[in-house]
Short mmCIF file of C-alpha atoms and ligand atoms in Angstrom, two decimals:
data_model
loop_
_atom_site.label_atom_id
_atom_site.label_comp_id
_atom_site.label_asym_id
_atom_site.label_seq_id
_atom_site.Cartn_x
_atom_site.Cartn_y
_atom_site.Cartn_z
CA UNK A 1 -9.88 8.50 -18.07
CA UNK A 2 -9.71 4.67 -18.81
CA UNK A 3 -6.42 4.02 -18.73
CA UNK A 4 -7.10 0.79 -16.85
CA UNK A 5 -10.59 -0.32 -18.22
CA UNK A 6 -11.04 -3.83 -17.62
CA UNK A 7 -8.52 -4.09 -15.19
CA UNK A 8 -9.02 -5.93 -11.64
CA UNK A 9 -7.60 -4.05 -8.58
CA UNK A 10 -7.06 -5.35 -4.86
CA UNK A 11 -5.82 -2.55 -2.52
CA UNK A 12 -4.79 -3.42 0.50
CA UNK A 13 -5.75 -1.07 3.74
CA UNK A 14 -7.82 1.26 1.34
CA UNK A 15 -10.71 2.08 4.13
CA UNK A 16 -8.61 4.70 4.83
CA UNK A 17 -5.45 6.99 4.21
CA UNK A 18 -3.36 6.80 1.78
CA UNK A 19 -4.90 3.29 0.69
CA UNK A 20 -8.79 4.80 0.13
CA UNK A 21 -7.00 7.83 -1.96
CA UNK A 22 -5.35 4.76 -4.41
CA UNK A 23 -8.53 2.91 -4.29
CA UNK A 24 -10.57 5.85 -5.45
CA UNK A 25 -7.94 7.07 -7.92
CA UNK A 26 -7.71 3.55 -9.90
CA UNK A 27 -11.71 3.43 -10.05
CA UNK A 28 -11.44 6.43 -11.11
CA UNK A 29 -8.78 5.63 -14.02
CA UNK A 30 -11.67 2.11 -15.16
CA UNK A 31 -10.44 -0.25 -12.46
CA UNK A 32 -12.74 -2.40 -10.43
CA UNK A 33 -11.25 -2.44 -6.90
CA UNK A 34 -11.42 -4.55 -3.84
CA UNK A 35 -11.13 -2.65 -1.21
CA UNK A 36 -9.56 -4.52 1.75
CA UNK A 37 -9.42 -3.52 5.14
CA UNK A 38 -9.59 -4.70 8.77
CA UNK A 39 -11.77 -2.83 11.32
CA UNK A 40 -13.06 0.32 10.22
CA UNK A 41 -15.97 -1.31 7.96
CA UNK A 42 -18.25 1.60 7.44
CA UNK A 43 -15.53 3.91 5.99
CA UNK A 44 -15.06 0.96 3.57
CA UNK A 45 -18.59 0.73 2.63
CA UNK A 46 -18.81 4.72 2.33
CA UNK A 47 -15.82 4.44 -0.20
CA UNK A 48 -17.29 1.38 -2.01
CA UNK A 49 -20.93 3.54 -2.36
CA UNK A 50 -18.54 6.53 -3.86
CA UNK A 51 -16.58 4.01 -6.50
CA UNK A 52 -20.20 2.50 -7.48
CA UNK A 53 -21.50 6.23 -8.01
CA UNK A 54 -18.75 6.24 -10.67
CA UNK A 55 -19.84 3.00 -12.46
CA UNK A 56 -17.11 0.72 -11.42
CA UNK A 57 -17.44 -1.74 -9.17
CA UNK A 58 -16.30 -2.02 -5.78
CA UNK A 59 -16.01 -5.23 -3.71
CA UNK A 60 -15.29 -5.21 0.58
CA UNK A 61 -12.85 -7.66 1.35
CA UNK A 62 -12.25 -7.91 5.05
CA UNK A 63 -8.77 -9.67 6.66
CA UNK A 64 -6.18 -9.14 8.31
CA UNK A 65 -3.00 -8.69 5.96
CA UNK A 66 -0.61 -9.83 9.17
CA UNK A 67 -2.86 -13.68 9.40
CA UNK A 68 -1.34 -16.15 6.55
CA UNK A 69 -4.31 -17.97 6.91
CA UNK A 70 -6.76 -15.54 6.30
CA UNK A 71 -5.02 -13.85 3.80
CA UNK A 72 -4.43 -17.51 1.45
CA UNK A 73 -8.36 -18.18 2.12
CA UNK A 74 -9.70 -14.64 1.15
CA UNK A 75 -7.83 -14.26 -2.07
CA UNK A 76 -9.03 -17.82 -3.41
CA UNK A 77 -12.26 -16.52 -2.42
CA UNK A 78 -11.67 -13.39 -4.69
CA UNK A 79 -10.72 -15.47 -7.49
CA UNK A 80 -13.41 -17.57 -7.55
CA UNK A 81 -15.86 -14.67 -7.17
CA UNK A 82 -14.59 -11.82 -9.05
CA UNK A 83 -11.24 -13.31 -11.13
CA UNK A 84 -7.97 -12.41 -11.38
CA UNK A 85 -6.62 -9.80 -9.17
CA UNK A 86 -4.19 -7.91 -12.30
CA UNK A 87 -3.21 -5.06 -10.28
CA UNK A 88 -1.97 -5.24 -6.52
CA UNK A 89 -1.22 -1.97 -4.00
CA UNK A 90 0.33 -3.16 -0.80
CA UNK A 91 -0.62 -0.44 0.91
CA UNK A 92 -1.70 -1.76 4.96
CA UNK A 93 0.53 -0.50 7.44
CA UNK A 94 0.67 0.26 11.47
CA UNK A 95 3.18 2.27 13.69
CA UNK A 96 3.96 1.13 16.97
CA UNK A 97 6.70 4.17 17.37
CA UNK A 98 9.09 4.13 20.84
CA UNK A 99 12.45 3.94 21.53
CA UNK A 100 15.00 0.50 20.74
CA UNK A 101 15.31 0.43 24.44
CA UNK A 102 12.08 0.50 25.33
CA UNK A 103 10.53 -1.37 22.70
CA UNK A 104 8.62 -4.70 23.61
CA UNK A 105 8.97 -7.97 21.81
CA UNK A 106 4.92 -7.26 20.85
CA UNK A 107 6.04 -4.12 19.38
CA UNK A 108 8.59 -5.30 16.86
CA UNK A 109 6.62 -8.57 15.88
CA UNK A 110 3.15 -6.27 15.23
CA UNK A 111 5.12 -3.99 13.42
CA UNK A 112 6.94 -6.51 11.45
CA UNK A 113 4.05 -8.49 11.11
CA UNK A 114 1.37 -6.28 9.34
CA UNK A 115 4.10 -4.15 7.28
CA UNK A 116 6.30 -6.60 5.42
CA UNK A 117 4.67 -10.21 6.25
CA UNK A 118 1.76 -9.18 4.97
CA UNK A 119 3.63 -7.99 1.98
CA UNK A 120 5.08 -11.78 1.40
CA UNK A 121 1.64 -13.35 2.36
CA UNK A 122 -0.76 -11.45 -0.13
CA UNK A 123 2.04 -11.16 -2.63
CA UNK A 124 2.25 -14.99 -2.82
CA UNK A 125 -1.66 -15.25 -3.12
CA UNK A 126 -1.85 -12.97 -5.44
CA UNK A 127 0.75 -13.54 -7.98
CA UNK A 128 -0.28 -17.08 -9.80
CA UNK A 129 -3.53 -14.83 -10.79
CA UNK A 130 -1.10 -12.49 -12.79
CA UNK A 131 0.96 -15.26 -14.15
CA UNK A 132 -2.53 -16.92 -15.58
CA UNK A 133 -3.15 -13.01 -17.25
CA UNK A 134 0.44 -12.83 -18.52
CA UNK A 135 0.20 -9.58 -16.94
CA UNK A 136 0.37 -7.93 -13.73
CA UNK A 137 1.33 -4.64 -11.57
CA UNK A 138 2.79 -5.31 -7.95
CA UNK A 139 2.82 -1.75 -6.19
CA UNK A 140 4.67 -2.04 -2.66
CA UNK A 141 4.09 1.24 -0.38
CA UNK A 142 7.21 1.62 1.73
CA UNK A 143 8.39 5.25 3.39
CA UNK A 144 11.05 7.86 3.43
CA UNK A 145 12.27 6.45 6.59
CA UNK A 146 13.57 2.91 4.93
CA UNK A 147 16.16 5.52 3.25
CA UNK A 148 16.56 7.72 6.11
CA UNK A 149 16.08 6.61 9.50
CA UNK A 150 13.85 8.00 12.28
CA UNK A 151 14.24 7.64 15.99
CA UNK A 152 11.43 5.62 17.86
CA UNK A 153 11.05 4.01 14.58
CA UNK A 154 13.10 1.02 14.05
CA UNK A 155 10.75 -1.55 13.73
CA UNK A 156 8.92 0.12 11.19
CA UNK A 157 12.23 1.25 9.10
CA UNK A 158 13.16 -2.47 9.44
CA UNK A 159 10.03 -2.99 8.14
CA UNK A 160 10.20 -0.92 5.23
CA UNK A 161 13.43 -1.24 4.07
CA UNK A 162 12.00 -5.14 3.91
CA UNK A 163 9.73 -4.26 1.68
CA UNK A 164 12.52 -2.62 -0.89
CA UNK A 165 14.63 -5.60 -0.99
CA UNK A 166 11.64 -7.78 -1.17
CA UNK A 167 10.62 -5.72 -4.27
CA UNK A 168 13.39 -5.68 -6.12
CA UNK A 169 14.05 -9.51 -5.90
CA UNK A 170 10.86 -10.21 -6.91
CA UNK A 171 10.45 -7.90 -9.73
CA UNK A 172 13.64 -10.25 -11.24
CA UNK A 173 11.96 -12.99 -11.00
CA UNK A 174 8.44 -12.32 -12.42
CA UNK A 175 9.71 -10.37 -15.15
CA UNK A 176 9.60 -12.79 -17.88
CA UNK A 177 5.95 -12.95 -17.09
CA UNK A 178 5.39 -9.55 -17.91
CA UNK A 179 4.63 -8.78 -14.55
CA UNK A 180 6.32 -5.23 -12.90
CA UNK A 181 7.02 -4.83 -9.22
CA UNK A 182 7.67 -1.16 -8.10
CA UNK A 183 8.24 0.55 -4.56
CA UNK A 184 6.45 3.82 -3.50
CA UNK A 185 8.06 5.30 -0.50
CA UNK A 186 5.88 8.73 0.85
CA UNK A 187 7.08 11.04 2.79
CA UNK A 188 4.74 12.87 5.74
CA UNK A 189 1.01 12.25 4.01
CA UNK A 190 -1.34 13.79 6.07
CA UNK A 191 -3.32 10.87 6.99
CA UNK A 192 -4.67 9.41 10.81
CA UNK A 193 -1.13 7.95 11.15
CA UNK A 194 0.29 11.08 11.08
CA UNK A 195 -2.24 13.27 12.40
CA UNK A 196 -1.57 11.25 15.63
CA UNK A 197 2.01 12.78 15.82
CA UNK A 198 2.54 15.56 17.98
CA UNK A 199 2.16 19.72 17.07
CA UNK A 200 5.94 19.72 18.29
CA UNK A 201 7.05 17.15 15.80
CA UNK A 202 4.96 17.80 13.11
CA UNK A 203 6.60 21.43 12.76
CA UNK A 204 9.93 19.71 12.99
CA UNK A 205 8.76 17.87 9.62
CA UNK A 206 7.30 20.34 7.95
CA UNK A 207 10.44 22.66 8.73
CA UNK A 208 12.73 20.13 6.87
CA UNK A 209 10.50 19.64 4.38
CA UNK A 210 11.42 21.85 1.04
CA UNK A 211 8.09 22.15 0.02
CA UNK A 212 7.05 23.23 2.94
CA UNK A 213 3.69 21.39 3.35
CA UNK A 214 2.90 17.87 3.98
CA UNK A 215 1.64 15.58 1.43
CA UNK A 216 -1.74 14.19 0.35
CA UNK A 217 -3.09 10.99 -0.07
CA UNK A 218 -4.18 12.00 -3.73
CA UNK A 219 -0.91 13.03 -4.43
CA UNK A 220 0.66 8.92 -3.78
CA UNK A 221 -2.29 7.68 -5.33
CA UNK A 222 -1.68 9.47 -8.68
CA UNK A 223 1.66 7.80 -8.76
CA UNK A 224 0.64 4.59 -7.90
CA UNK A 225 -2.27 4.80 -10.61
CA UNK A 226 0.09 5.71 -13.30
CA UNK A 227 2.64 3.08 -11.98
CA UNK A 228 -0.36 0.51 -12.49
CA UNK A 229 -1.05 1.53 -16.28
CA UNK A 230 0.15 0.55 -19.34
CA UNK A 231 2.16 3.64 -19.51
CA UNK A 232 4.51 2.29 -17.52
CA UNK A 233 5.11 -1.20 -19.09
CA UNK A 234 8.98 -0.65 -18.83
CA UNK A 235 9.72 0.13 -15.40
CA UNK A 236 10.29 -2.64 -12.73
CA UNK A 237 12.33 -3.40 -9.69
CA UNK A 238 12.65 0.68 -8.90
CA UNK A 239 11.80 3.13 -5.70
CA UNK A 240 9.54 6.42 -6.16
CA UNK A 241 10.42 9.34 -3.64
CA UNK A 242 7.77 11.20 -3.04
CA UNK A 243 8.27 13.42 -0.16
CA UNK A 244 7.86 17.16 -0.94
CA UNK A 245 11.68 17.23 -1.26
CA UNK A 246 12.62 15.77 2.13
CA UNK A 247 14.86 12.72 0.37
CA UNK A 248 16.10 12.76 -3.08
CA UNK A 249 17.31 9.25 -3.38
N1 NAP B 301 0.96 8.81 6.26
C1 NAP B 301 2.24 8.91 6.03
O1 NAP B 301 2.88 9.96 6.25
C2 NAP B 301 3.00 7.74 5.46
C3 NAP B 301 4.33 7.96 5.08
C4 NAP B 301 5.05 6.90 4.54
C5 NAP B 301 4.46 5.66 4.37
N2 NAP B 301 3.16 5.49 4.76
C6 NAP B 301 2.61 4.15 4.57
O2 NAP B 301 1.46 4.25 3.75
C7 NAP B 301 0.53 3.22 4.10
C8 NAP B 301 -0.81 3.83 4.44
O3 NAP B 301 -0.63 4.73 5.54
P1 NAP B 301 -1.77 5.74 6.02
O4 NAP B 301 -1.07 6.94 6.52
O5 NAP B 301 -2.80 5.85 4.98
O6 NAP B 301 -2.31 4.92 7.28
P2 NAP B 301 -3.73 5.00 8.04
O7 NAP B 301 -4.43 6.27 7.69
O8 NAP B 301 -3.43 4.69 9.45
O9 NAP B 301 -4.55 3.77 7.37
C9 NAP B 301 -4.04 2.49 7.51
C10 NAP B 301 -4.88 1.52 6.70
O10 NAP B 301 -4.31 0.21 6.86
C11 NAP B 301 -5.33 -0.70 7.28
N3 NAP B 301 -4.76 -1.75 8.12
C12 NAP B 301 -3.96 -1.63 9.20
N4 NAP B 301 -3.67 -2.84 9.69
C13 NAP B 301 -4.29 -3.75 8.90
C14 NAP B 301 -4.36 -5.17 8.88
N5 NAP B 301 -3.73 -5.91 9.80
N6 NAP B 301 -5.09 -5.77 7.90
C15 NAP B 301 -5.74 -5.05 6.97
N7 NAP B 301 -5.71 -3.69 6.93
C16 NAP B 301 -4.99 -3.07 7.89
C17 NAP B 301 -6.34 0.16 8.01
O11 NAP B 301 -7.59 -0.50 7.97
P3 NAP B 301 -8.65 -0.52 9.21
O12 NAP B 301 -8.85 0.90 9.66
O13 NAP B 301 -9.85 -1.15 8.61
O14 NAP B 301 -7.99 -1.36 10.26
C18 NAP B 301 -6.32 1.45 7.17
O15 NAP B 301 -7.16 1.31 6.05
C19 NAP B 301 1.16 2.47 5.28
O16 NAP B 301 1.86 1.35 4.80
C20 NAP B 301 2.14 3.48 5.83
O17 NAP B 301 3.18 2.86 6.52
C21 NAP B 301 2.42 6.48 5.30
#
């Protein structure tokens, strides 16, 4: 498929997760990706090799989505090196999971910090590239728990539920560039975040769950990649459940 030949790709967290599955998916589809990420380096280069194997290209962009500084310096960098970013997946995230009560200050700013901060910091980089191309694709990941709440989780529903009104402000005001903004929000993935999570509570999910399985990273990333075509030219400021089932919007 080359639905988006010629197209310029930045992903953000895609060493891993949810994030490499997009990355791979919009090679895949013609785009040339930059595949950001913060620690785990080799599983970046590993994923680059892969994308290369294909016949796109693949460029390693290391920084921290939560620094303002490094983030403004990295994507002028990209510019000047490999143009116009034309497609953008917000995709980094952490958990820092307790109790309101026994949360610590470091807690909810981390949380905060590398979920929806980033989202405004890279966002604001990023978009003066799409108005240049008269075109662009903003793709925010957010989660089912923005909608519906999870205990030990308020910092990172705070977070997430950011990102949705975040989303759909912005996608008002870049629309007369031709430029869409749209919100993914996954349900349980089966990624390292969640494979962290207790047996116990991982049946609990999977018993609410209608579809009774948990999904994959492939399954978000096909979304996202047909949320970042041209196929989907007409749909801005909106929220994609895609949860197995669990929330239905
Ligand atoms: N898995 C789920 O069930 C689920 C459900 C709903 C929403 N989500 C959301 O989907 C997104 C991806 O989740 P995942 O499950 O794929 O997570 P994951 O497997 O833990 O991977 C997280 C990715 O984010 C990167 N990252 C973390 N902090 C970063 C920072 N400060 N700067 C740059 N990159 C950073 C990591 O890179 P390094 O390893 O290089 O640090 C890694 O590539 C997150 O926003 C998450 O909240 C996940």
């Amino acid at each position: 498929m080359d639905r988006l030949n010629g197209k310029i790709a930045l992903i953000t967290g895609a060493s891993r997760g949810i994030g490499r599955a997009i990355a791979y998916e919009l090679a895949k589809q013609g785009a040339d990706v930059i595949i950001n990420y913060r620690g785990s380096e080799d599983k970046a280069k590993d994923l680059a090799e892969e994308i290369e194997k294909m016949g796109k290209k693949a460029y390693l962009a290391k920084f921290d989505v939560a620094n303002f500084q490094e983030v403004s310096e990295k994507i002028k960098e990209i510019e000047r090196e490999i143009g116009n970013i034309q497609i953008l997946v917000n995709n980094a995230g952490i958990v820092k999971d307790t109790l309101l009560l026994r949360m610590k200050e470091e807690d909810w700013d981390k949380v905060i910090k590398t979920n929806l901060y980033s989202v405004f910091y890279v966002t604001k980089a990023v978009i003066p590239m799409m108005i240049k191309e008269k075109w662009g694709r903003i793709i925010n990941i957010s989660s089912v728990v923005a909608f519906t709440g999870n205990p030990g989780q308020t910092n990172y529903a705070a977070a997430k539920a950011g990102i949705v009104g975040f989303s759909k402000a912005l996608a008002l005001e870049v629309a007369s560039k031709n430029i869409t903004v749209n919100v993914i929000a996954p349900g349980y993935i089966e990624t390292d975040m969640t494979s962290a999570l207790p047996e116990k509570v991982k049946e609990i999910f999977l018993n609410q769950i209608p579809l009774k399985r948990a999904g994959l990273p492939e399954e978000v990333a096909y979304l996202t990649a047909f949320l970042a075509s041209e196929k989907a030219n007409y749909i801005t400021g909106c929220v994609f459940h895609i949860n197995g089932g669990l929330y239905r919007g």
